[in-house]
Short mmCIF file of N, CA, C and O in Angstrom, two decimals:
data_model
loop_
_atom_site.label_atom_id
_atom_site.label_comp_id
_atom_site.label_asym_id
_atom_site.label_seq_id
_atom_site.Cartn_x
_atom_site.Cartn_y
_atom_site.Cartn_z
N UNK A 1 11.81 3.16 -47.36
CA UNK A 1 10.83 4.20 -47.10
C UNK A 1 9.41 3.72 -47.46
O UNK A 1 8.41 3.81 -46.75
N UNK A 2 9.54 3.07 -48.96
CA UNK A 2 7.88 2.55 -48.92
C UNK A 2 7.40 1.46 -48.33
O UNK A 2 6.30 0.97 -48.58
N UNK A 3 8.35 0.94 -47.39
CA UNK A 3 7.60 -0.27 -46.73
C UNK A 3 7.37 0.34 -45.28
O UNK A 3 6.56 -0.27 -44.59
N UNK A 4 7.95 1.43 -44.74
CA UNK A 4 7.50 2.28 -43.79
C UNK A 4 6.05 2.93 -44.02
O UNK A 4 5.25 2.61 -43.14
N UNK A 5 5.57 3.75 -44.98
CA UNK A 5 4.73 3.67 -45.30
C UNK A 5 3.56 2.86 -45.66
O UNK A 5 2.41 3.17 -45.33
N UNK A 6 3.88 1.70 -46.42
CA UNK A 6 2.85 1.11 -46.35
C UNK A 6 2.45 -0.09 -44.57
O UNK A 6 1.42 -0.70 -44.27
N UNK A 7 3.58 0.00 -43.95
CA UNK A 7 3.35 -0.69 -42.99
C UNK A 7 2.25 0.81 -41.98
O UNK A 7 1.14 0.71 -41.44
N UNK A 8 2.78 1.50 -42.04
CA UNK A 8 1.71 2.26 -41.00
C UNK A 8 0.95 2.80 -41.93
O UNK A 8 0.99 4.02 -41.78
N UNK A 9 0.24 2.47 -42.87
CA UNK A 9 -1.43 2.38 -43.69
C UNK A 9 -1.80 1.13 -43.03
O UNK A 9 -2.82 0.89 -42.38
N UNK A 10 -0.57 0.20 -43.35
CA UNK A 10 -1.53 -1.07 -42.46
C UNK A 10 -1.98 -1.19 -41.01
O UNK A 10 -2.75 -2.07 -40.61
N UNK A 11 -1.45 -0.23 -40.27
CA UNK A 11 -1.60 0.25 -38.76
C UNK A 11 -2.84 0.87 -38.73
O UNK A 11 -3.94 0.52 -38.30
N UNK A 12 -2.35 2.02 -39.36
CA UNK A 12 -3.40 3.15 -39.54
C UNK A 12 -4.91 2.25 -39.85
O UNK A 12 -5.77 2.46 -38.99
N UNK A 13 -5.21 1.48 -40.75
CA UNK A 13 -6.48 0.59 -40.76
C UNK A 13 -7.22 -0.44 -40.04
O UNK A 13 -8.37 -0.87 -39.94
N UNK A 14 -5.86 -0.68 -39.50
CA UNK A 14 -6.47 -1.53 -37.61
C UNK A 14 -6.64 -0.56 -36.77
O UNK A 14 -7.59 -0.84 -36.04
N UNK A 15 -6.28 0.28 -36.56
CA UNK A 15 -6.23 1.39 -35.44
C UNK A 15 -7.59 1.43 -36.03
O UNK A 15 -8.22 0.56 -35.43
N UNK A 16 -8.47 2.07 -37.02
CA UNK A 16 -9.83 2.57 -37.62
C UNK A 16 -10.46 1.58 -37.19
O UNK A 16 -11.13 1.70 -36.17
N UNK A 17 -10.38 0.40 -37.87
CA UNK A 17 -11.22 -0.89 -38.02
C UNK A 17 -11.32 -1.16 -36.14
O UNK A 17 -12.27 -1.89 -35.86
N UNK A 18 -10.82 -0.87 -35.38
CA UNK A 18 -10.94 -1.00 -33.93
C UNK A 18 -11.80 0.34 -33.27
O UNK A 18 -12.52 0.43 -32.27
N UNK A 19 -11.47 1.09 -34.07
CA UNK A 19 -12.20 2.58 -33.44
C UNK A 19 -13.63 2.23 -34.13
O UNK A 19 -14.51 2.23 -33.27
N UNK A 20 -14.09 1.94 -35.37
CA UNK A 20 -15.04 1.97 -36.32
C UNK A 20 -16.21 0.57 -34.43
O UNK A 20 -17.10 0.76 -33.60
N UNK A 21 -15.31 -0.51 -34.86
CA UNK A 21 -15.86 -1.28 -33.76
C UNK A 21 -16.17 -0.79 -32.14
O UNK A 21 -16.76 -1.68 -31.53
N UNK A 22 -15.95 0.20 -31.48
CA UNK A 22 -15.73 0.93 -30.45
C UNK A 22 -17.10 2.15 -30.45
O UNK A 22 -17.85 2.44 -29.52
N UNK A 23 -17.08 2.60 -31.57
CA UNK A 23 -17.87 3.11 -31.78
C UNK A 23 -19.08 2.06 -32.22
O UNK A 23 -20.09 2.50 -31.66
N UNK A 24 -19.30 1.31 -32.70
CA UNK A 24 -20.33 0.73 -32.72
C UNK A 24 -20.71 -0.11 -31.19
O UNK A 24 -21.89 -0.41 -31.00
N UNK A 25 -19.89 -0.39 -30.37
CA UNK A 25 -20.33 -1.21 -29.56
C UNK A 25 -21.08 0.29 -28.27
O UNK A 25 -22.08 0.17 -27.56
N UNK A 26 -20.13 1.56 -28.39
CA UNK A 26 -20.86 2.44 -27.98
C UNK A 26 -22.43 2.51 -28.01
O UNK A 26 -23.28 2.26 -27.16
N UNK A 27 -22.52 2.97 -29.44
CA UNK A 27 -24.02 4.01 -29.80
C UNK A 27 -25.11 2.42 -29.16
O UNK A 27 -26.07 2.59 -28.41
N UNK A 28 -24.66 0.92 -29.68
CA UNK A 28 -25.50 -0.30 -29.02
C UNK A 28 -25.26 -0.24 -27.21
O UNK A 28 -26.17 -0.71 -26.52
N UNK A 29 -24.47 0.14 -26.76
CA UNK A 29 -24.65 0.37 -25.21
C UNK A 29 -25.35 1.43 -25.13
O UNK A 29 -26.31 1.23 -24.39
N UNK A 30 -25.31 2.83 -25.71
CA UNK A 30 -26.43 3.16 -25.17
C UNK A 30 -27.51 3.49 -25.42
O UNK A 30 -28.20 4.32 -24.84
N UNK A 31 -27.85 2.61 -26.65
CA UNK A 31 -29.50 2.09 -27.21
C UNK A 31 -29.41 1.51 -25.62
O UNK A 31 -29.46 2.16 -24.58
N UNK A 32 -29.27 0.24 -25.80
CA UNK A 32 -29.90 -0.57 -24.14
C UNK A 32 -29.94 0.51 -22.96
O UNK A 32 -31.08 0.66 -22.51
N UNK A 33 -29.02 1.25 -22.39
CA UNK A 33 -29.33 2.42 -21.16
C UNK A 33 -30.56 3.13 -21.65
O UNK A 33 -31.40 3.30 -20.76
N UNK A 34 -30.93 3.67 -23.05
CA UNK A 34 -32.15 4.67 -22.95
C UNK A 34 -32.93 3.88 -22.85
O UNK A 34 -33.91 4.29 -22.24
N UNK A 35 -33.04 2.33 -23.34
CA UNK A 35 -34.43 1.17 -23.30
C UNK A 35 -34.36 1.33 -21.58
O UNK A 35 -35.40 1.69 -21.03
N UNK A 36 -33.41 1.13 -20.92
CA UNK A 36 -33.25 0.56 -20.09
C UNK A 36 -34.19 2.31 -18.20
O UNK A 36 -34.92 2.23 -17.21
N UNK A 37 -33.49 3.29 -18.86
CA UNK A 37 -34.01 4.47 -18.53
C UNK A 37 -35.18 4.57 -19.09
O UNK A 37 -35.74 5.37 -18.34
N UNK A 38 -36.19 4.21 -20.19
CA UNK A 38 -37.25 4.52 -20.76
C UNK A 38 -38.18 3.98 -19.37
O UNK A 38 -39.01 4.56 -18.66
N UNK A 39 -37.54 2.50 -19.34
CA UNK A 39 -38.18 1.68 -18.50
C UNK A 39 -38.46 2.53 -16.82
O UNK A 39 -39.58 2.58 -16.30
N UNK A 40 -37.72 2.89 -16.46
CA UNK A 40 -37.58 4.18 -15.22
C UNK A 40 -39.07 5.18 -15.53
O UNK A 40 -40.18 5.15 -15.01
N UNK A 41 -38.42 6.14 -16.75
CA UNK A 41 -39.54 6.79 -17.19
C UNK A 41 -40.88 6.76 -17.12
O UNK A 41 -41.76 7.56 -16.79
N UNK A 42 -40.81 5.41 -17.58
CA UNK A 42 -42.64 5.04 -17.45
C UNK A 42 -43.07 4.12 -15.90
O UNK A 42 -44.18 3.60 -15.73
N UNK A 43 -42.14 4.07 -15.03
CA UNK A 43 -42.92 3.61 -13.80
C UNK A 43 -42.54 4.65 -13.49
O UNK A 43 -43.65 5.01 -13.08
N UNK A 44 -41.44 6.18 -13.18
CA UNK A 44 -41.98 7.59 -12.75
C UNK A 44 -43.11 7.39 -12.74
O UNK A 44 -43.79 6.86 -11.86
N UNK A 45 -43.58 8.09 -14.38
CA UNK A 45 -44.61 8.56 -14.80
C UNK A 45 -46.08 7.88 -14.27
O UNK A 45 -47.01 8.62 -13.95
N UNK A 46 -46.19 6.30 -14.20
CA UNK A 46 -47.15 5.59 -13.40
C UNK A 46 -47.35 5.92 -11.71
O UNK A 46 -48.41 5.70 -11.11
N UNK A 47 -45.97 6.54 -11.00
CA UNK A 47 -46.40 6.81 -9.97
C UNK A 47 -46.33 8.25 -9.22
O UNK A 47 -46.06 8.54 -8.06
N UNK A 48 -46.71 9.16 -10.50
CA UNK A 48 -46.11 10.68 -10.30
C UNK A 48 -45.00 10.80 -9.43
O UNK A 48 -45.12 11.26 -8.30
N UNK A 49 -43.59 10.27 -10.05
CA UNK A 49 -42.83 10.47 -9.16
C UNK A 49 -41.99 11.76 -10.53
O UNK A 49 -42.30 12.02 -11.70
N UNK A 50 -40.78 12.32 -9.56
CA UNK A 50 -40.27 13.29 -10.20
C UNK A 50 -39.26 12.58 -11.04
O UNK A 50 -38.71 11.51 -10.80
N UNK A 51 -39.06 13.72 -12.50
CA UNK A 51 -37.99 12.83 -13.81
C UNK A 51 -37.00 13.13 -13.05
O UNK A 51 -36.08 12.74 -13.78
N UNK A 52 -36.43 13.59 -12.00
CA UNK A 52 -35.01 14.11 -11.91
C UNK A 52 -34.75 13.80 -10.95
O UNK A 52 -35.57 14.19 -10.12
N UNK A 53 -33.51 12.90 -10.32
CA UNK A 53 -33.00 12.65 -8.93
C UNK A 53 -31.91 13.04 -8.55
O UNK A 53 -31.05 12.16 -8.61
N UNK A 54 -31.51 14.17 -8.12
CA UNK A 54 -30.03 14.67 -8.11
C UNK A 54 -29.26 14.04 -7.28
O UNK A 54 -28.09 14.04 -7.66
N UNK A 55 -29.49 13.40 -6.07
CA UNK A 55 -28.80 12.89 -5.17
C UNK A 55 -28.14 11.53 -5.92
O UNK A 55 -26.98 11.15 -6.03
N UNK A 56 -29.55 10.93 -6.44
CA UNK A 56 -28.95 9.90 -7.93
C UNK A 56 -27.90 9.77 -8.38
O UNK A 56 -27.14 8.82 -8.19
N UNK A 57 -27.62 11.18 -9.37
CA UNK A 57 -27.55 11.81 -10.31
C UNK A 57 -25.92 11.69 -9.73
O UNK A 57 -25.08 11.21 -10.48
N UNK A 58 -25.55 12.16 -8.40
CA UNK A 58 -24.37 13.13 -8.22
C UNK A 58 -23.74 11.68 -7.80
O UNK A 58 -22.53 11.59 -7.99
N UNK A 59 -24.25 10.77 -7.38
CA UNK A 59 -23.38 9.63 -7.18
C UNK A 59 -22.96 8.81 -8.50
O UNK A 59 -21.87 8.28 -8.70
N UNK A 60 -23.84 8.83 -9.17
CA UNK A 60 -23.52 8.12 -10.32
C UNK A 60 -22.43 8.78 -11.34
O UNK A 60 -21.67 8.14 -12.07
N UNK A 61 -22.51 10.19 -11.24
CA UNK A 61 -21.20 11.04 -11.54
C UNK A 61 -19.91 10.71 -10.51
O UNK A 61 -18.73 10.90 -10.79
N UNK A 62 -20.13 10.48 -10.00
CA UNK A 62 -18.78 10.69 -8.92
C UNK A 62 -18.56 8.94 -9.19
O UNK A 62 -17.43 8.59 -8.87
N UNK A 63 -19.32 7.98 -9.65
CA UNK A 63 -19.21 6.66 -9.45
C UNK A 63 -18.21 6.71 -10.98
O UNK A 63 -17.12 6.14 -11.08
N UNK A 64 -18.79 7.40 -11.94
CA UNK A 64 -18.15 7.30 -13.45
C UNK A 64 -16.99 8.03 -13.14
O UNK A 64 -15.98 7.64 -13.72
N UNK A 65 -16.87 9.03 -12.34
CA UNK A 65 -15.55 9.87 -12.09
C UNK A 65 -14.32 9.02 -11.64
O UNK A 65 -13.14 9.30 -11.45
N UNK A 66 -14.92 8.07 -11.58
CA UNK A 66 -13.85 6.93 -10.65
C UNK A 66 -13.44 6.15 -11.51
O UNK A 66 -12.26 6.12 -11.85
N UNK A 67 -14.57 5.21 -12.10
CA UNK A 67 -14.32 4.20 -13.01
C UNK A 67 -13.62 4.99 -14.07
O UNK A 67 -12.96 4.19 -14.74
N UNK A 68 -13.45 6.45 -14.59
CA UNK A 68 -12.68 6.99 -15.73
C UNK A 68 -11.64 6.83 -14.77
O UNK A 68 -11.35 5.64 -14.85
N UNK A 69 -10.86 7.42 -13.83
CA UNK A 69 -9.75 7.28 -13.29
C UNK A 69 -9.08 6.25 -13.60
O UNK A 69 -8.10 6.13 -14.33
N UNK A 70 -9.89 5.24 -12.77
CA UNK A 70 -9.06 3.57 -12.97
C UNK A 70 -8.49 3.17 -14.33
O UNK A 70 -7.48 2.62 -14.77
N UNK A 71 -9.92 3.85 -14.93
CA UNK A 71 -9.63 2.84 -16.52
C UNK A 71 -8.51 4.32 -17.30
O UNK A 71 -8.04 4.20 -18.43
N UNK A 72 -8.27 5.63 -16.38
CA UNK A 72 -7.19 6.22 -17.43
C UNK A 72 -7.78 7.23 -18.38
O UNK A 72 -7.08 7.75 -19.25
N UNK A 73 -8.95 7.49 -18.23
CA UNK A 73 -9.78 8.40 -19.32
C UNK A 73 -10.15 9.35 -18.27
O UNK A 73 -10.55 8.88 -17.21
N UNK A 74 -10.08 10.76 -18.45
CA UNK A 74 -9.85 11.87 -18.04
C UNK A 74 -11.32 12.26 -17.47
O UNK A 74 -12.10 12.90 -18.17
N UNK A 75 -11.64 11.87 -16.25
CA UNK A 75 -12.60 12.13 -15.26
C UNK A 75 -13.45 12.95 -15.76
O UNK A 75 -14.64 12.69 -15.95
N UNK A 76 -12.68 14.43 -16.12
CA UNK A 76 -13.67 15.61 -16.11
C UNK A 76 -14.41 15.43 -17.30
O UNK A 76 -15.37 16.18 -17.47
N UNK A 77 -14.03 14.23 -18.54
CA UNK A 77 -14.51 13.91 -19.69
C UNK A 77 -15.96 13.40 -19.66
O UNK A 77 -17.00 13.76 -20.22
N UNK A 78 -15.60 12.30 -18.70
CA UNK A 78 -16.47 11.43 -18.28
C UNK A 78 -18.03 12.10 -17.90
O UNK A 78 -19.10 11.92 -18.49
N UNK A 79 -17.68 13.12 -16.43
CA UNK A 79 -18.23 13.89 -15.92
C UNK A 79 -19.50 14.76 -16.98
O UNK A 79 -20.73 14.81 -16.85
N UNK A 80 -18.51 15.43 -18.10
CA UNK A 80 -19.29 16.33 -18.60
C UNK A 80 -20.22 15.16 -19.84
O UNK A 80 -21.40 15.48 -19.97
N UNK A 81 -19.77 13.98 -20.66
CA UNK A 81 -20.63 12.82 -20.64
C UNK A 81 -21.69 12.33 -20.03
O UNK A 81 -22.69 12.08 -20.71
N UNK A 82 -21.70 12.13 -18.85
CA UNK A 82 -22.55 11.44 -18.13
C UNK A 82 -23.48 12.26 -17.95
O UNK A 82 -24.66 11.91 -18.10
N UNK A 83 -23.16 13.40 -17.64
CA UNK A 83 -24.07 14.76 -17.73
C UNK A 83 -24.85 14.83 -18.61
O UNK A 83 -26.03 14.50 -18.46
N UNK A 84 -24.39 15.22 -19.60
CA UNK A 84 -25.16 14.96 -20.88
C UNK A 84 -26.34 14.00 -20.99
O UNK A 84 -27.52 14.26 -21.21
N UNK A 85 -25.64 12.64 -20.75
CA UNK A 85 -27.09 12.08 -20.74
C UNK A 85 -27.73 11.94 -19.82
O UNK A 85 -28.92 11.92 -20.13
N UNK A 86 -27.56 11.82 -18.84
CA UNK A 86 -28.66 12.36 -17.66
C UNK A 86 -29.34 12.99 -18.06
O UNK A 86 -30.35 12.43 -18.49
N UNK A 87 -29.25 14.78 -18.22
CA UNK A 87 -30.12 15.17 -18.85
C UNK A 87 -31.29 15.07 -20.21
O UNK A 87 -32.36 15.66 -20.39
N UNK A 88 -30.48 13.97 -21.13
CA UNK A 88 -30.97 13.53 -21.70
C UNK A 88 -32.34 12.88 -21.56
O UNK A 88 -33.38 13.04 -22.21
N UNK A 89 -31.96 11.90 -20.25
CA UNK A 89 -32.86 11.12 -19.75
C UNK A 89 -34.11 12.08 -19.22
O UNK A 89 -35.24 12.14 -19.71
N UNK A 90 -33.51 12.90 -17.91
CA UNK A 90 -34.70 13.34 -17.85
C UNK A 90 -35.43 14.25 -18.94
O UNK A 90 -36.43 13.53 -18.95
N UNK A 91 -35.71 15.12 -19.74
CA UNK A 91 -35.77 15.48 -20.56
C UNK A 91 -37.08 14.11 -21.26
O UNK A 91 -38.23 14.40 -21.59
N UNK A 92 -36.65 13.12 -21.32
CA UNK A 92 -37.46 11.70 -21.63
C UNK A 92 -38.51 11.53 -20.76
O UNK A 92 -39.68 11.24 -21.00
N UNK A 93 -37.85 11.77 -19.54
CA UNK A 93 -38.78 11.90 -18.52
C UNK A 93 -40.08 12.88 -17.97
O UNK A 93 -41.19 12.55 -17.56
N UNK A 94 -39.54 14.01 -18.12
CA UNK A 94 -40.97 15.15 -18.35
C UNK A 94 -41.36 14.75 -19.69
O UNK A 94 -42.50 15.21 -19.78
N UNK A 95 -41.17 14.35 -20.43
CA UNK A 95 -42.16 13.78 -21.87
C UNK A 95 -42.84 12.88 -21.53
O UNK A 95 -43.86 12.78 -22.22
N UNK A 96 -42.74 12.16 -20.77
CA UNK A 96 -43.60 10.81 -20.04
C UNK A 96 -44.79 11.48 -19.70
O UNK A 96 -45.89 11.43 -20.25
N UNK A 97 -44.39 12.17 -18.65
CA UNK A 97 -45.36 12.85 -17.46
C UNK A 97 -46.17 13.74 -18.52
O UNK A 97 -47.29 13.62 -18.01
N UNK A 98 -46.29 14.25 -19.23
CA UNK A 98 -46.96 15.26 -20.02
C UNK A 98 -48.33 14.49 -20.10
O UNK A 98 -49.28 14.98 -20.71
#
């Protein structure tokens, strides 16, 4: 019994130590997308164009709706994610224009 236990503590701490890493390689992907959207932001803003492109917007949802499929992670997850930061972005984007 205690080597059952201590074998899944030793699980249980790779499973973390992989999530702990997952999560870090996250929040650094999307530092680079907001650098990378900032960059958007400020040529908008240089050519009064509008923060918000829905036609954009709805492909790049439906593009992540897919890539969650393939990769097995629950579309509508994805969806309400991607959402999120979109709005995020623009949101960045009428702050430009101000």
């Amino acid at each position: 019994m205690q080597n059952d236990a201590a074998r899944a503590q030793q699980l249980l701490a790779a499973y973390r130590a992989d999530i702990d890493n997952l999560d870090a390689i996250l929040v650094y992907t999307l530092a680079q997308r907001f650098k990378a959207t900032k960059a958007v932001g400020r040529l908008k803003a240089e050519h009064d164009l509008p923060p918000a492109d829905p036609a954009r917007e709805e492909r790049q949802i439906a593009r992540l709706q897919k890539l969650a499929q393939d990769a097995d992670l629950d579309p509508e997850f994805a969806k309400k994610f991607l959402s999120f930061i979109i709005q995020e972005v623009i949101r960045h984007h009428e702050q430009m224009q101000k």
